[in-house]
Amino acid sequence: MKLKDQNTESTILEAARFIFMEKGLYGARMQDIANKAGINKALLHYYFRNKERLFDEVFGGALSRYFKNMDIISDESISIKERILTYSDRFIKFLSDYPQMSIFLIKEISSNEELFHAKVKGLKKNEKQSILNVLIEGIQSGEIPDQDPVIFLMNLQSLCAYPFVASPIFNAICQNSGIQWTDEQHAKLLYSVHEFIHFKLSKSDL
Amino acid sequence: MKLKDQNTESTILEAARFIFMEKGLYGARMQDIANKAGINKALLHYYFRNKERLFDEVFGGALSRYFKNMDIISDESISIKERILTYSDRFIKFLSDYPQMSIFLIKEISSNEELFHAKVKGLKKNEKQSILNVLIEGIQSGEIPDQDPVIFLMNLQSLCAYPFVASPIFNAICQNSGIQWTDEQHAKLLYSVHEFIHFKLSKSDL
DNA sequence: ACTTTTGTTAACCATTTGGTTAAACCATGA
DNA sequence: TCATGGTTTAACCAAATGGTTAACAAAAGT
């Protein structure tokens, strides 16, 4: 009976992820999730005691995947600049795979900052070697040009993430000009991010 | 009776703005808005027929302010690069004044794209001279270097807006390193955006 | 003064929604 | 085969919530 168990549980999680992503914690209805999963609503409560817990499962999963994917800059066998390039690649790849993820995170975190902070602490245990620390070390050792690492990181994440976060807005803004923000643009986006990294991390002035 | 009228109406709108900003359309409760405004719940329905209309008022107001503020790039008496610089300044200034605005827009637009598109059409009537068109013309006339204008605009908006959108996330990410994203950073942010504009819009290779 | 219009409220209603219960279902091992 | 225990469901419940009503208060018009 464990197979069936596993099955419905993951089915529920998938449905919940879909609905929560679209509607957020408040907007999502347990009935919608049940319908999406093709099961009775009571079964949701059988597997996950209540809405809060079900949401935590989805939310925690999303965050976990997010951080796991960003855990690459720890590889000290390659140069910092290469690591940053890879970091941005994977970041954009991740967001391409889960386009609603960033919107979802923004939504939920902004309306429930406490819960988020708690969750983060639980998931980011081993990441002493964060990208920020890598940048700081790189600047101190002179491997990359001197600059404000927080601003650089913010700029980098902005260039990568905002296109996904704001694609609905951007489409609306662009549509007057007959231009759309489509998936084709991702390659170009990647290129422009790389260009930015080269611009900020190259020691050309030696 | 017009004074009193005006008063409560704006009081309600203010309260509604506050609550809607924080909770979104679904999360906001009419009772919360009434409490915040210090009036009876029924009065909300007296001034604004229902939740939807009240929300529309707030939402429309936010969008209107947003677009009005971005309507500056039409001034052809100054160079395109200068206009873009001013554009980014005002954009960041606007977001500094209304920090939750972008999160609010992201939230609502992502979960109700149709409504947004309709609203936008009503508000962006005279903006044939959009920033995108300015960029395209500038590239054609050779005033600014040849590049993909959509990517440039997206990059620009990313650098400006994402720090506000993602400040909750970013704080959580940074707090391990003991660094915070505070208001002090806005000046630095502005500088980095200007640097980016100079990088992308200067015809240094002549 | 008194009638009419506008503003405001308490009490109420219908629906939605998260959550519970008790019974049915069904695979498995004795 | 039938007892057992995990799984699933229909029916139900209580609270929350958007919205309405009817009565009252306060201006404004006459």
XYZ file of C-alpha atoms (C1' of nucleotides) in Angstrom:
472
model
C 0.000 0.000 0.000
C 3.025 2.212 0.104
C 2.984 2.764 -3.652
C -0.519 4.172 -3.654
C 0.381 6.246 -0.638
C 3.430 7.748 -2.291
C 1.428 8.374 -5.428
C -1.431 10.400 -4.013
C 0.896 12.273 -1.719
C 3.053 13.447 -4.617
C -0.040 14.074 -6.711
C -1.355 16.320 -3.986
C 1.962 18.114 -3.665
C 2.090 18.688 -7.400
C -1.437 20.051 -7.484
C -0.783 22.164 -4.415
C 2.394 23.537 -5.939
C 0.484 24.514 -9.083
C -2.366 26.193 -7.233
C -0.223 27.873 -4.591
C 2.145 29.163 -7.286
C -0.751 30.728 -9.113
C -2.786 32.039 -6.219
C -0.511 32.264 -3.218
C -1.337 31.131 0.309
C -4.469 33.251 0.704
C -5.789 32.943 -2.838
C -5.461 29.180 -3.066
C -8.543 27.162 -2.144
C -8.255 23.682 -0.708
C -11.100 22.630 -2.979
C -9.160 23.818 -6.025
C -6.164 21.789 -4.966
C -8.330 18.742 -4.389
C -9.963 19.150 -7.797
C -6.614 19.613 -9.471
C -5.354 16.440 -7.794
C -8.576 14.609 -8.666
C -9.316 13.595 -5.088
C -11.644 14.377 -2.253
C -10.913 17.447 -0.215
C -10.804 15.497 3.031
C -7.876 13.543 1.682
C -5.792 16.675 1.703
C -6.265 16.876 5.422
C -5.521 13.209 5.754
C -2.056 13.606 4.207
C -1.329 17.134 5.360
C -3.077 18.079 8.525
C -4.131 21.524 7.339
C -3.607 24.199 4.722
C -0.710 25.721 6.605
C 1.258 22.489 6.652
C 0.562 21.729 3.031
C 1.736 25.173 2.106
C 4.855 24.803 4.226
C 5.679 21.629 2.339
C 5.378 23.376 -1.016
C 7.082 26.530 0.163
C 9.911 24.648 1.821
C 10.373 22.541 -1.291
C 10.573 25.595 -3.498
C 13.069 27.318 -1.236
C 15.125 24.172 -0.880
C 15.382 23.783 -4.652
C 16.204 27.452 -4.965
C 19.110 27.321 -2.542
C 20.387 23.948 -3.687
C 20.683 25.362 -7.171
C 22.596 28.409 -5.997
C 25.137 26.368 -4.059
C 27.653 26.183 -6.884
C 29.916 29.089 -6.176
C 31.713 27.050 -3.559
C 33.883 25.248 -6.134
C 37.291 26.787 -5.567
C 38.928 24.914 -8.428
C 37.802 27.539 -10.922
C 38.219 31.288 -11.005
C 35.730 33.553 -9.305
C 34.669 35.115 -12.561
C 33.979 31.693 -14.069
C 32.004 30.764 -10.979
C 29.907 33.889 -11.239
C 29.251 33.211 -14.902
C 28.123 29.688 -14.085
C 26.081 31.007 -11.190
C 24.163 33.354 -13.452
C 23.686 30.620 -16.053
C 22.211 28.243 -13.539
C 20.129 30.953 -11.969
C 18.513 31.817 -15.277
C 18.163 28.148 -16.166
C 16.446 27.541 -12.864
C 14.057 30.404 -13.408
C 13.358 29.218 -16.945
C 12.343 25.849 -15.535
C 10.170 27.398 -12.849
C 9.039 30.723 -14.291
C 6.453 31.397 -11.604
C 8.876 30.542 -8.807
C 10.305 33.999 -8.336
C 6.911 35.641 -8.421
C 5.728 33.070 -5.931
C 8.645 33.774 -3.612
C 8.211 37.517 -3.916
C 4.518 37.246 -3.176
C 4.743 35.017 -0.171
C 7.847 36.487 1.366
C 6.576 40.030 1.084
C 3.362 39.145 2.879
C 4.902 36.856 5.470
C 8.464 37.838 6.128
C 8.736 36.101 9.514
C 7.857 32.665 8.187
C 10.358 33.111 5.397
C 13.235 34.077 7.644
C 12.577 31.043 9.787
C 12.493 28.744 6.764
C 15.674 30.214 5.317
C 17.641 29.562 8.456
C 16.665 25.922 8.313
C 17.708 25.515 4.688
C 20.906 27.514 4.411
C 22.876 25.674 7.066
C 26.094 24.806 5.192
C 26.301 27.847 3.004
C 28.935 29.738 4.919
C 30.620 29.945 1.533
C 27.976 32.254 0.106
C 28.392 34.144 -3.142
C 28.751 37.333 -1.155
C 31.683 35.953 0.805
C 33.273 34.728 -2.405
C 33.014 38.232 -3.836
C 34.463 39.820 -0.729
C 37.407 37.429 -0.708
C 37.968 37.971 -4.430
C 38.105 41.711 -3.912
C 40.456 41.408 -0.935
C 42.812 39.078 -2.793
C 42.671 41.333 -5.836
C 41.298 38.615 -8.124
C 38.432 40.897 -9.123
C 38.272 44.714 -9.228
C 37.467 46.654 -6.098
C 33.761 47.499 -5.811
C 30.774 47.212 -3.508
C 30.013 43.483 -3.488
C 26.440 43.972 -2.294
C 25.690 46.305 -5.182
C 27.289 43.922 -7.636
C 25.294 40.975 -6.333
C 22.106 42.980 -6.350
C 22.741 44.115 -9.913
C 23.517 40.580 -11.004
C 20.427 39.102 -9.439
C 18.361 41.946 -10.823
C 19.481 41.295 -14.378
C 18.769 37.585 -14.008
C 15.551 37.491 -12.046
C 13.575 40.593 -12.887
C 12.735 39.529 -16.453
C 10.908 36.558 -14.991
C 9.320 38.456 -12.150
C 8.127 41.274 -14.333
C 7.317 39.530 -17.579
C 3.592 40.223 -17.189
C 4.227 43.920 -16.603
C 6.795 44.077 -19.311
C 4.558 42.455 -21.873
C 1.860 44.970 -21.123
C 4.321 47.830 -21.477
C 5.783 46.479 -24.676
C 2.582 45.539 -26.399
C 1.953 49.098 -27.534
C 5.130 48.853 -29.546
C 4.133 45.483 -30.907
C 7.092 43.847 -29.170
C 6.762 40.953 -26.779
C 8.973 39.401 -24.113
C 9.137 35.799 -25.237
C 11.249 32.811 -24.307
C 13.464 33.510 -27.315
C 14.781 36.475 -25.410
C 16.336 34.295 -22.716
C 19.439 33.607 -24.785
C 19.937 37.293 -25.409
C 19.298 37.956 -21.755
C 21.992 35.467 -20.801
C 24.405 37.169 -23.151
C 23.733 40.586 -21.659
C 24.282 39.236 -18.152
C 27.603 37.745 -19.212
C 28.539 41.050 -20.753
C 27.779 42.740 -17.469
C 29.899 40.270 -15.531
C 32.815 40.774 -17.895
C 32.364 44.508 -17.534
C 32.427 44.417 -13.751
C 34.831 41.591 -12.997
C 37.608 42.016 -15.575
C 40.878 43.506 -14.438
C 41.360 45.392 -17.693
C 42.922 48.424 -16.079
C 46.300 46.902 -15.250
C -21.793 67.827 3.109
C -19.221 67.659 0.411
C -16.359 68.175 2.814
C -17.282 65.239 4.995
C -17.937 63.205 1.901
C -14.554 63.940 0.414
C -12.947 63.201 3.730
C -14.307 59.743 4.376
C -13.897 58.783 0.758
C -10.208 59.617 0.774
C -9.846 58.074 4.215
C -11.292 54.871 2.862
C -9.052 54.966 -0.199
C -6.005 55.505 1.961
C -6.911 52.631 4.238
C -7.745 50.437 1.267
C -4.455 51.280 -0.381
C -2.593 50.319 2.763
C -4.399 47.024 3.244
C -4.459 46.052 -0.434
C -0.759 46.852 -0.758
C 0.020 44.570 2.116
C -2.374 41.728 1.445
C -3.385 41.913 -2.188
C -6.892 41.546 -3.564
C -7.562 38.123 -2.075
C -5.766 38.598 1.225
C -7.355 41.941 2.083
C -10.491 41.820 4.226
C -13.173 44.473 3.938
C -13.407 44.482 7.723
C -9.687 45.263 8.000
C -10.074 48.183 5.622
C -13.077 49.460 7.571
C -11.181 49.179 10.853
C -8.166 50.912 9.384
C -10.387 53.733 8.152
C -12.218 53.841 11.488
C -15.661 53.411 9.968
C -18.411 50.870 9.639
C -17.983 48.149 7.056
C -21.250 49.018 5.329
C -19.881 52.456 4.557
C -17.304 50.895 2.306
C -20.110 49.538 0.192
C -21.862 52.865 0.300
C -18.908 54.657 -1.295
C -17.587 51.816 -3.420
C -20.212 49.342 -4.427
C -18.111 46.292 -3.702
C -14.630 45.006 -3.042
C -13.840 44.727 -6.726
C -14.589 48.379 -7.421
C -12.713 49.584 -4.381
C -9.751 47.567 -5.474
C -10.006 48.903 -9.010
C -9.861 52.416 -7.642
C -6.674 51.667 -5.712
C -5.152 49.642 -8.497
C -5.979 52.192 -11.154
C -4.569 54.958 -9.011
C -1.318 53.100 -8.529
C -0.966 52.356 -12.228
C -1.852 55.898 -13.189
C 0.833 57.288 -10.916
C 3.276 54.758 -12.245
C 2.783 55.682 -15.879
C 2.525 59.395 -15.295
C 5.931 59.259 -13.692
C 7.454 57.380 -16.608
C 6.180 59.844 -19.189
C 9.341 61.935 -19.268
C 11.292 60.447 -22.106
C 9.211 62.394 -24.580
C 11.228 65.597 -24.143
C 13.135 65.832 -27.396
C 15.065 68.929 -26.350
C 17.694 66.796 -24.599
C 19.784 63.878 -25.782
C 18.501 60.354 -25.568
C 21.199 59.334 -23.132
C 20.297 62.215 -20.838
C 16.658 61.262 -21.078
C 17.414 57.691 -20.142
C 19.482 58.849 -17.194
C 16.624 61.026 -15.995
C 14.201 58.206 -16.624
C 16.133 55.865 -14.367
C 16.503 58.563 -11.707
C 12.792 59.189 -11.593
C 12.002 55.527 -11.709
C 14.124 54.835 -8.661
C 12.821 57.950 -6.943
C 9.278 56.784 -7.563
C 10.008 53.356 -6.161
C 11.718 54.911 -3.145
C 8.550 56.867 -2.445
C 6.306 53.841 -2.882
C 8.477 50.856 -1.954
C 5.623 48.362 -1.871
C 4.246 49.536 -5.195
C 6.271 47.249 -7.413
C 5.597 44.233 -5.251
C 1.945 45.140 -5.285
C 1.914 45.433 -9.074
C 3.799 42.178 -9.511
C 1.431 40.380 -7.180
C -1.783 41.582 -8.692
C -0.746 41.534 -12.312
C 0.626 38.034 -12.097
C -2.610 36.709 -10.658
C -4.937 38.737 -12.857
C -3.282 39.523 -16.137
C -6.492 40.278 -18.043
C -7.641 43.020 -15.706
C -4.213 44.590 -15.898
C -4.054 44.663 -19.686
C -7.436 46.325 -19.793
C -6.387 48.949 -17.261
C -3.129 49.658 -19.060
C -4.853 50.408 -22.328
C -7.018 52.968 -20.609
C -4.082 54.721 -18.989
C -1.400 54.733 -21.659
C -3.344 56.581 -24.333
C -0.927 59.326 -25.368
C 2.277 57.450 -24.922
C 3.014 56.707 -28.547
C 6.390 58.181 -27.707
C 7.337 55.295 -25.427
C 10.854 54.726 -24.163
C 11.127 51.748 -26.461
C 10.355 53.846 -29.509
C 12.861 56.442 -28.371
C 15.507 53.751 -28.157
C 14.664 52.357 -31.576
C 14.837 55.797 -33.161
C 18.103 56.537 -31.395
C 19.619 53.357 -32.749
C 18.375 54.028 -36.271
C 19.672 57.579 -36.259
C 22.969 56.381 -34.804
C 22.687 58.539 -31.697
C 23.222 55.496 -29.504
C 25.106 52.249 -30.264
C 23.364 49.455 -32.116
C 21.847 46.867 -29.763
C 18.641 45.066 -28.921
C 16.437 47.808 -27.440
C 14.156 45.346 -25.663
C 17.083 43.744 -23.876
C 18.469 47.132 -22.939
C 15.145 48.297 -21.548
C 14.667 45.067 -19.668
C 18.156 45.318 -18.196
C 17.581 48.912 -17.203
C 14.277 48.241 -15.520
C 15.744 45.199 -13.831
C 18.573 47.178 -12.286
C 16.156 49.837 -11.055
C 13.171 47.846 -9.878
C 14.402 44.495 -8.654
C 16.124 45.859 -5.550
C 12.744 47.078 -4.364
C 10.839 44.024 -5.432
C 13.269 41.617 -3.894
C 14.432 43.479 -0.837
C 12.768 40.987 1.514
C 14.452 38.067 -0.229
C 17.712 39.869 -0.485
C 17.781 40.762 3.173
C 17.223 37.152 4.086
C 20.017 36.056 1.773
C 22.390 38.703 3.028
C 21.728 38.371 6.712
C 24.017 35.359 6.996
C 26.857 37.608 5.943
C 25.784 40.298 8.373
C 25.031 42.655 5.507
C 21.682 44.316 4.970
C 19.984 46.018 2.053
C 19.125 49.389 3.530
C 17.946 52.689 2.130
C 21.531 53.938 2.187
C 22.200 51.637 -0.714
C 19.849 53.543 -3.020
C 22.468 56.150 -3.842
C 24.964 53.470 -4.742
C 22.301 51.706 -6.717
C 21.611 54.858 -8.686
C 25.297 55.211 -9.420
C 25.557 51.653 -10.704
C 22.565 52.174 -12.971
C 24.141 55.314 -14.397
C 27.352 53.397 -14.937
C 25.382 50.787 -16.843
C 23.709 53.416 -19.018
C 27.042 55.023 -19.837
C 28.420 51.595 -20.651
C 25.602 50.759 -23.040
C 24.770 54.110 -24.593
C 28.149 55.752 -25.148
C 29.553 55.846 -28.646
C 33.141 55.386 -27.458
C 34.160 53.257 -30.430
C 34.259 56.033 -33.018
C -40.350 74.096 11.126
C -40.256 70.197 8.273
C -39.121 67.643 4.335
C -35.608 65.665 1.578
C -31.240 64.123 0.668
C -26.910 62.330 2.171
C -24.057 59.891 5.467
C -23.547 56.226 9.007
C -24.508 52.334 11.769
C -25.958 47.718 13.922
C -27.909 43.649 12.802
C -28.577 40.331 9.552
C -28.071 37.063 5.393
C -26.031 33.883 2.057
C -22.061 31.927 0.528
C -17.541 30.403 0.840
C -14.135 27.898 3.007
C -11.062 25.345 6.149
C -11.730 21.546 8.709
C -14.168 17.157 10.897
C -16.689 12.787 11.173
C -18.361 8.493 10.303
C -18.904 5.299 7.109
C -17.284 2.834 3.010
C -13.523 0.863 0.269
C -9.876 -2.205 -0.572
C -5.489 -4.587 -0.290
C -3.260 -7.981 2.507
C -2.124 -11.498 5.776
C -3.997 -15.066 8.948
C -13.034 -15.873 4.137
C -12.783 -12.561 7.125
C -10.466 -9.443 10.185
C -7.357 -5.577 9.992
C -5.521 -1.292 8.983
C -4.439 2.087 5.793
C -6.989 4.894 2.234
C -10.934 7.509 0.297
C -15.336 9.607 0.253
C -19.943 12.083 1.140
C -22.032 14.719 4.324
C -21.654 17.900 7.643
C -20.078 21.919 10.771
C -18.487 26.352 12.447
C -16.254 30.410 11.391
C -15.174 33.961 8.263
C -16.491 37.018 4.874
C -18.675 39.878 1.175
C -22.702 42.053 0.883
C -27.641 43.861 2.215
C -31.300 46.064 4.925
C -33.618 49.022 7.732
C -33.332 52.334 10.838
C -31.112 56.411 12.516
C -28.311 60.943 12.265
C -27.058 65.033 10.225
C -27.049 68.467 6.662
C -29.307 71.076 3.181
C -33.117 72.869 0.852
C -37.720 74.929 1.318
